[in-house]
XYZ file of C-alpha atoms in Angstrom:
518
model
C 111.180 50.296 120.047
C 108.871 47.366 120.809
C 108.067 44.806 118.135
C 105.113 45.832 116.141
C 101.934 43.824 116.521
C 100.490 41.587 113.796
C 97.119 42.776 112.343
C 94.109 41.737 114.218
C 92.735 39.618 111.239
C 95.753 37.346 111.493
C 95.513 37.275 115.307
C 92.006 36.132 114.949
C 93.017 33.346 112.598
C 95.651 32.233 115.183
C 93.019 31.898 117.879
C 90.529 30.169 115.544
C 93.145 27.538 114.513
C 94.195 27.029 118.212
C 90.798 27.090 119.931
C 88.504 25.763 117.205
C 90.755 23.419 115.244
C 93.030 22.391 118.025
C 96.282 22.785 115.932
C 99.742 22.977 117.553
C 101.701 26.198 117.764
C 104.110 24.936 115.232
C 101.389 24.114 112.745
C 99.689 27.475 113.196
C 103.067 29.372 112.812
C 103.821 27.413 109.642
C 100.333 27.994 108.139
C 100.162 31.733 108.816
C 103.822 32.649 108.412
C 104.367 33.958 111.934
C 106.880 33.180 114.651
C 106.047 30.326 117.012
C 106.640 32.665 119.960
C 104.027 35.048 118.654
C 101.446 32.185 118.473
C 102.249 31.191 122.134
C 102.037 34.848 123.199
C 98.559 35.629 121.771
C 97.102 32.242 122.971
C 98.356 33.074 126.510
C 96.721 36.578 126.360
C 93.402 34.955 125.195
C 93.566 32.534 128.083
C 94.364 35.295 130.620
C 91.393 37.255 129.336
C 89.050 34.189 129.723
C 88.118 34.108 126.090
C 86.886 31.096 124.090
C 86.333 30.807 120.436
C 82.572 31.484 120.381
C 83.109 34.752 122.367
C 86.039 35.685 120.136
C 84.027 34.992 116.904
C 81.247 37.268 118.123
C 83.642 40.154 118.781
C 84.748 42.889 116.406
C 88.406 43.400 115.844
C 88.353 46.531 118.008
C 86.613 44.741 120.892
C 89.067 41.815 120.641
C 92.087 44.165 120.714
C 90.743 45.963 123.813
C 90.110 42.763 125.665
C 93.460 41.219 124.949
C 95.855 44.161 125.286
C 94.110 46.737 127.450
C 93.261 44.096 130.079
C 96.854 42.892 130.224
C 98.274 46.352 130.556
C 95.760 47.549 133.038
C 97.102 45.153 135.620
C 100.727 46.045 134.986
C 101.155 49.668 133.615
C 99.406 52.865 134.549
C 97.924 54.607 131.459
C 99.162 58.303 131.212
C 96.660 61.089 130.511
C 98.240 62.092 127.115
C 95.408 64.569 126.327
C 96.363 66.573 129.418
C 100.079 66.284 128.826
C 99.588 67.567 125.291
C 98.055 70.779 126.687
C 100.818 71.086 129.295
C 103.576 70.948 126.586
C 102.207 74.239 125.271
C 103.409 75.954 128.483
C 106.829 77.552 128.390
C 109.538 75.424 129.870
C 107.478 72.175 130.010
C 109.289 69.207 128.463
C 108.198 65.511 127.865
C 110.919 64.487 130.315
C 109.475 66.555 133.081
C 105.903 65.188 132.400
C 107.304 61.684 132.481
C 108.975 62.295 135.865
C 105.748 63.617 137.245
C 103.860 60.745 135.905
C 106.359 58.271 137.394
C 106.123 59.948 140.825
C 102.396 59.937 140.680
C 102.208 56.216 139.979
C 104.681 55.510 142.805
C 102.525 57.414 145.244
C 99.376 55.428 144.137
C 101.096 52.088 144.492
C 98.710 49.447 145.897
C 99.598 45.849 146.713
C 96.129 44.666 145.788
C 96.497 46.081 142.225
C 100.126 46.618 141.425
C 100.732 49.111 138.634
C 103.931 50.196 137.183
C 105.082 53.402 135.375
C 106.127 53.083 131.761
C 109.677 53.649 130.952
C 110.581 56.973 129.301
C 111.221 55.441 125.820
C 107.808 53.760 125.765
C 106.169 56.760 127.373
C 107.598 59.154 124.625
C 106.772 56.783 121.780
C 103.148 56.493 122.964
C 102.847 60.251 123.124
C 104.221 60.637 119.700
C 101.645 58.214 118.367
C 98.914 60.105 120.213
C 100.131 63.528 118.847
C 100.282 62.149 115.400
C 96.639 61.134 115.372
C 95.676 64.731 116.366
C 97.094 66.158 113.144
C 94.794 66.474 110.162
C 95.882 67.452 106.613
C 93.490 68.372 103.962
C 94.489 67.838 100.323
C 93.832 70.988 98.377
C 92.632 70.741 94.732
C 93.504 73.878 92.736
C 91.879 74.862 89.403
C 94.042 75.920 86.515
C 94.834 79.631 86.475
C 92.751 80.382 89.641
C 95.434 81.174 92.283
C 98.976 82.516 92.535
C 100.640 82.372 95.981
C 103.390 84.931 96.952
C 105.816 85.196 99.808
C 109.352 86.098 100.729
C 112.098 83.622 101.554
C 113.772 83.764 104.931
C 117.399 83.871 103.798
C 118.792 87.005 102.202
C 121.918 87.752 100.107
C 124.481 90.169 101.240
C 125.417 93.075 98.928
C 129.043 93.981 99.332
C 131.024 96.889 97.917
C 134.711 97.345 98.444
C 134.631 94.742 101.099
C 131.871 96.385 103.043
C 128.243 95.164 103.321
C 125.938 97.887 102.007
C 122.569 96.056 102.223
C 120.749 92.790 101.801
C 118.814 91.411 98.788
C 115.429 89.970 99.845
C 114.074 87.141 97.711
C 110.474 87.429 96.568
C 108.867 84.111 95.458
C 105.699 83.468 93.548
C 104.119 80.116 92.562
C 101.064 79.036 90.463
C 98.697 76.936 92.373
C 97.819 74.200 89.783
C 101.372 73.633 88.230
C 103.724 74.910 90.848
C 105.487 76.947 88.274
C 107.818 79.280 90.294
C 109.211 82.811 89.878
C 111.923 84.536 92.144
C 113.070 88.030 92.189
C 115.577 90.017 94.421
C 114.289 93.236 95.977
C 116.115 95.812 98.053
C 113.615 95.568 100.928
C 110.140 94.167 101.765
C 108.102 97.331 101.578
C 104.746 97.658 99.990
C 106.275 98.917 96.790
C 108.694 95.879 96.811
C 105.851 93.375 97.352
C 103.734 94.877 94.538
C 106.627 95.411 92.103
C 107.562 91.654 92.686
C 103.969 90.602 92.066
C 103.730 92.709 88.850
C 107.063 91.214 87.544
C 105.626 87.658 88.472
C 102.546 88.345 86.432
C 104.614 89.480 83.517
C 106.815 86.345 83.815
C 103.637 84.088 83.797
C 102.220 86.082 80.944
C 98.694 86.448 82.389
C 96.643 87.250 85.463
C 95.018 84.674 87.790
C 91.782 85.139 89.599
C 93.256 85.300 93.172
C 96.519 86.380 94.459
C 97.169 84.962 97.921
C 100.002 86.678 100.088
C 100.737 86.212 103.707
C 99.703 88.917 106.140
C 102.585 91.365 106.007
C 101.971 94.749 107.427
C 103.114 96.310 104.223
C 99.970 94.960 102.504
C 97.388 94.348 105.203
C 96.044 97.067 107.419
C 93.991 94.830 109.691
C 94.877 91.022 109.626
C 91.383 89.933 110.516
C 90.702 86.216 110.020
C 87.355 86.827 108.435
C 87.510 90.189 106.822
C 91.193 91.296 106.351
C 91.673 95.019 105.332
C 94.054 95.679 102.578
C 95.900 98.938 102.054
C 94.669 101.364 99.373
C 97.784 100.613 97.140
C 96.993 96.864 97.186
C 93.427 97.589 96.218
C 94.471 99.883 93.469
C 96.859 97.141 92.270
C 94.075 94.648 92.204
C 91.763 97.010 90.239
C 94.509 97.579 87.620
C 94.893 93.865 86.976
C 91.221 92.994 87.381
C 91.873 90.310 90.046
C 91.394 89.808 93.796
C 94.006 89.854 96.579
C 93.010 87.524 99.463
C 95.501 87.086 102.336
C 95.916 83.745 103.841
C 95.061 83.137 107.503
C 97.555 84.405 109.901
C 99.854 81.688 111.298
C 98.408 79.123 108.872
C 101.259 78.335 106.392
C 99.267 75.325 105.221
C 96.910 77.683 103.495
C 99.676 78.622 101.010
C 101.577 75.233 100.921
C 102.450 75.727 97.195
C 104.585 78.876 97.751
C 106.057 77.406 100.967
C 107.339 74.501 98.881
C 108.562 76.915 96.177
C 110.341 78.931 98.817
C 112.104 75.791 100.005
C 113.066 74.904 96.437
C 114.399 78.289 95.754
C 116.548 78.180 98.866
C 117.867 74.738 97.857
C 118.295 75.060 94.175
C 119.079 78.810 93.773
C 120.274 80.519 96.904
C 122.422 77.567 97.970
C 124.154 77.596 94.516
C 124.914 81.351 94.940
C 126.347 81.088 98.391
C 129.968 81.355 97.261
C 129.336 84.336 94.950
C 129.622 87.994 95.878
C 127.140 90.672 94.606
C 127.202 94.445 94.764
C 123.683 95.213 93.526
C 120.275 93.764 93.446
C 120.373 93.577 89.628
C 123.438 91.460 89.741
C 121.596 88.986 92.047
C 118.675 88.868 89.601
C 121.000 88.271 86.633
C 122.592 85.341 88.519
C 119.100 83.815 89.567
C 117.625 83.862 86.035
C 119.415 80.718 84.629
C 119.005 78.880 87.899
C 115.252 79.650 87.962
C 114.893 78.263 84.436
C 116.691 75.106 85.515
C 114.469 74.732 88.572
C 111.236 74.967 86.513
C 112.474 72.497 84.003
C 113.593 70.004 86.562
C 111.540 66.736 86.158
C 109.095 65.725 88.821
C 110.015 62.650 90.818
C 106.665 60.956 90.913
C 104.692 62.748 88.194
C 105.369 63.123 84.466
C 106.911 66.218 83.103
C 108.131 69.362 84.959
C 106.724 72.569 86.350
C 107.329 74.357 83.044
C 105.492 71.661 81.099
C 102.634 71.529 83.604
C 102.251 75.279 83.489
C 102.080 75.209 79.748
C 99.388 72.680 79.785
C 97.320 73.754 82.793
C 97.774 77.409 83.978
C 98.872 79.233 80.855
C 95.740 78.634 78.840
C 93.431 79.605 81.794
C 95.146 82.938 82.761
C 93.451 86.295 81.747
C 95.514 88.716 79.583
C 97.654 91.318 81.020
C 96.310 94.900 80.870
C 97.589 97.077 78.105
C 98.727 99.832 80.419
C 101.681 98.766 82.613
C 101.214 99.041 86.371
C 102.775 101.986 88.234
C 103.152 102.222 91.963
C 100.603 104.582 93.491
C 100.096 105.824 97.065
C 97.114 107.580 98.490
C 96.639 110.553 100.789
C 93.628 112.473 102.258
C 93.637 116.274 101.686
C 91.281 119.222 102.029
C 90.720 121.881 99.392
C 91.841 125.355 100.335
C 89.644 128.541 99.745
C 91.872 129.358 96.681
C 90.624 126.085 94.916
C 94.104 124.351 95.442
C 95.152 121.293 97.546
C 98.700 121.009 98.720
C 101.047 117.976 98.438
C 104.770 118.030 99.362
C 104.653 121.920 99.432
C 103.262 122.277 95.886
C 99.710 123.359 95.246
C 97.393 121.773 92.561
C 94.164 123.222 91.420
C 90.820 121.422 91.701
C 87.265 122.542 90.564
C 86.205 125.530 92.862
C 82.961 123.785 93.724
C 84.887 121.407 95.941
C 86.396 124.031 98.203
C 86.339 122.900 101.837
C 85.758 119.198 101.011
C 88.072 116.229 101.890
C 89.440 114.690 98.770
C 91.800 111.759 98.064
C 95.028 111.933 96.214
C 96.415 109.164 94.011
C 100.102 109.832 93.682
C 102.417 108.070 91.084
C 105.993 109.000 90.151
C 104.766 111.350 87.388
C 101.291 112.422 88.158
C 98.923 113.551 90.938
C 95.317 112.587 90.512
C 92.494 114.038 92.751
C 89.554 111.764 93.515
C 86.156 112.667 94.948
C 83.981 109.705 95.931
C 86.068 107.435 93.732
C 85.771 109.687 90.644
C 88.739 111.593 89.243
C 88.034 115.379 89.271
C 91.541 116.622 88.435
C 94.784 115.330 87.174
C 98.208 117.146 87.154
C 101.790 116.357 86.315
C 103.740 115.893 89.525
C 105.977 118.861 90.413
C 108.678 118.937 92.992
C 108.830 122.792 93.227
C 107.989 123.694 96.762
C 105.846 126.792 97.073
C 104.819 126.728 93.434
C 101.347 126.392 91.860
C 99.986 124.186 89.101
C 96.660 125.652 88.110
C 94.005 124.760 85.462
C 92.097 128.069 84.655
C 88.840 126.124 84.154
C 88.984 125.074 87.878
C 88.648 128.639 89.106
C 85.466 130.703 89.466
C 84.583 132.791 86.502
C 85.695 136.149 88.095
C 89.040 134.545 88.969
C 89.417 133.055 85.572
C 89.296 136.436 83.980
C 91.956 137.687 86.293
C 94.128 134.614 85.939
C 94.128 134.863 82.255
C 96.088 138.045 82.163
C 99.907 137.821 81.975
C 102.612 140.313 81.083
C 103.165 138.485 77.855
C 99.577 138.621 76.946
C 99.121 142.289 77.693
C 102.222 143.066 75.586
C 100.985 140.935 72.751
C 97.525 142.757 72.788
C 99.385 146.109 72.739
C 101.536 145.113 69.833
C 98.464 144.550 67.684
C 97.641 148.280 68.275
C 101.190 149.461 67.667
C 104.823 149.501 68.781
C 104.485 152.678 70.788
C 101.525 151.163 72.620
C 103.532 147.990 73.352
C 106.360 150.177 74.569
C 104.136 152.039 77.003
C 102.667 148.857 78.333
C 106.152 147.386 78.807
C 107.220 150.420 80.776
C 104.074 150.260 82.891
C 105.006 146.674 83.961
C 108.721 147.489 84.492
C 107.749 150.440 86.657
C 106.135 148.256 89.335
C 108.059 145.907 91.592
C 105.345 143.219 91.009
C 103.957 143.226 87.421
C 100.453 142.357 88.761
C 100.214 145.763 90.226
C 100.258 147.224 86.708
C 97.592 144.961 85.307
C 94.696 147.387 85.811
C 96.486 150.313 84.429
C 97.484 148.378 81.402
C 93.905 147.117 80.908
C 92.640 150.654 81.227
C 95.111 151.876 78.654
C 94.174 149.267 76.137
C 90.461 149.806 76.695
C 90.899 153.397 75.380
C 91.192 151.918 71.936
C 87.384 151.160 72.174
C 86.526 154.814 72.728
C 89.069 156.595 70.724
C 90.286 154.037 68.175
C 93.588 152.352 67.861
C 95.178 154.991 65.643
C 94.710 157.775 68.165
C 95.737 155.580 71.029
C 99.017 154.709 69.141
C 99.634 158.437 68.445
C 99.083 159.238 72.120
C 101.434 156.573 73.179
C 104.125 157.811 70.760
C 103.704 161.400 72.308
C 103.877 159.867 75.848
C 107.136 158.062 75.032
C 108.720 161.283 73.636
C 107.775 162.917 76.860
C 109.294 160.068 78.909
C 105.990 159.273 80.607
C 103.975 155.947 80.738
C 101.221 156.811 83.110
C 97.661 155.936 82.174
C 96.197 159.220 83.230
C 98.633 161.203 81.012
C 97.492 159.318 77.922
C 93.786 159.461 78.813
C 94.006 163.228 79.371
C 95.929 163.629 76.033
C 93.179 161.800 74.195
C 90.408 163.598 75.940
C 91.925 167.047 74.983
C 92.826 166.054 71.397
C 96.503 166.590 71.908
C 97.197 163.338 70.015
C 96.288 164.990 66.732
C 99.364 167.279 66.512
C 103.047 166.372 65.849
C 104.828 164.877 68.806
C 107.408 167.671 68.961
C 104.707 170.366 68.899
C 102.613 168.525 71.440
C 105.567 168.273 73.740
C 106.388 171.961 73.492
C 102.828 172.945 73.889
C 102.156 170.696 76.949
C 105.265 171.988 78.712
C 104.496 175.571 77.985
C 103.549 177.789 80.851
C 99.912 178.145 79.679
C 99.461 174.363 80.287
C 101.682 173.413 83.112
C 99.829 175.613 85.560
C 96.918 173.146 85.384
C 98.713 170.268 87.026
C 102.252 171.376 87.788
C 105.503 170.699 86.157
C 106.053 167.429 88.072
C 102.972 165.890 86.215
C 104.871 165.542 82.943
C 107.992 163.956 84.423
């Protein structure tokens, strides 16, 4: 590496003492604290450039540097086009050595006796390029307000889960960091699905004890449907998570890790101070990994800063913690969303089970919000129905109020309700209704006959109906028409034994045939 130049202010003092004051090289070197050889070198460069003190005094430091050094280099070394080479290095397979060889060959082909120019050696060529590339980089220092942002990401390394000497999976390490204090959180999850991302974020908010205004993740496909630079589109589950906690989720720009430098640093610290410490241990479950990480995470947050007073834990207590909003009372629960259409029977179907919705929505497309225990039906963002989740395929979960009025009346009748109504009339009536229901393969087929039987109490009274049912049971019949005819002919007013003998006598059986009473 070449000897670094002295600054231009001191160089100008060397030329002033030499050209204006006429001091010797030794006197100048002693006065300014530079080497005698350096004084001779810069005086020689000024003489080669044809500069005297009045001209030097009128120049700025930048103009003087250009006159002294660029003029001397122009006659000896060819200046590479570093801007073009910087673009060429983005091509696959192009290296700095290849560009230097091409540059050297080009300078050799352009060699002219009148203006001899040489190619830079590779060491100087590469050093000049590094200085050029360094000037292209820009870094903006971000200022974070207390409690405003929380950054989340996953660490690259994972931890193997081993049972009986066989690897059964990997534990992925979720990391979250508060922007102002750098206070960090780490959690092992089985995978990196949307449920794992949101579960880790919910645990981080619980760990921090509050909710920031913004949550800034990367652009994982599990959370972001469209990773647009200006208007990224989040999944429905992420938006539901943000609504629950009353915050916003704003993904960082794709391929711009500097947008979330806080969590990138926290990921690095977690890898160094937690994962590296666990490298010799063996774990069988994700929970075992989390149990081992807990004390190491506490140690990391309590570790003192090198250049600032305090630690991440103390900075969090002073800055972020007072500014966070309180956690919601209801804990967060993972929810997924699905589009469905209402069938003509006022039910929607999910996983083979059917759930009722208001009949006015038949034929419309609705949205389901599904949690582990409930199924909510949404229409234009408003909840129109909610049911307990049921795994019985082919089954129905119906709220009677969702059905049309005519269907409600039909749906309200069940075998138990019919028998209970009959028991209020009498035991014989309940026995007849029970036999009616048993006689049919499907109880629903007997509903109308049962309702017809029970409605006879309005015309003939409950006492007469009970008596007719008693006679019917003694006859071994449970048909509605038998009991109706019995009431119409007044046969319910005699004793059951006499009624049975009379109805089965030849004077009566000819009317309908003997089979009618069987």
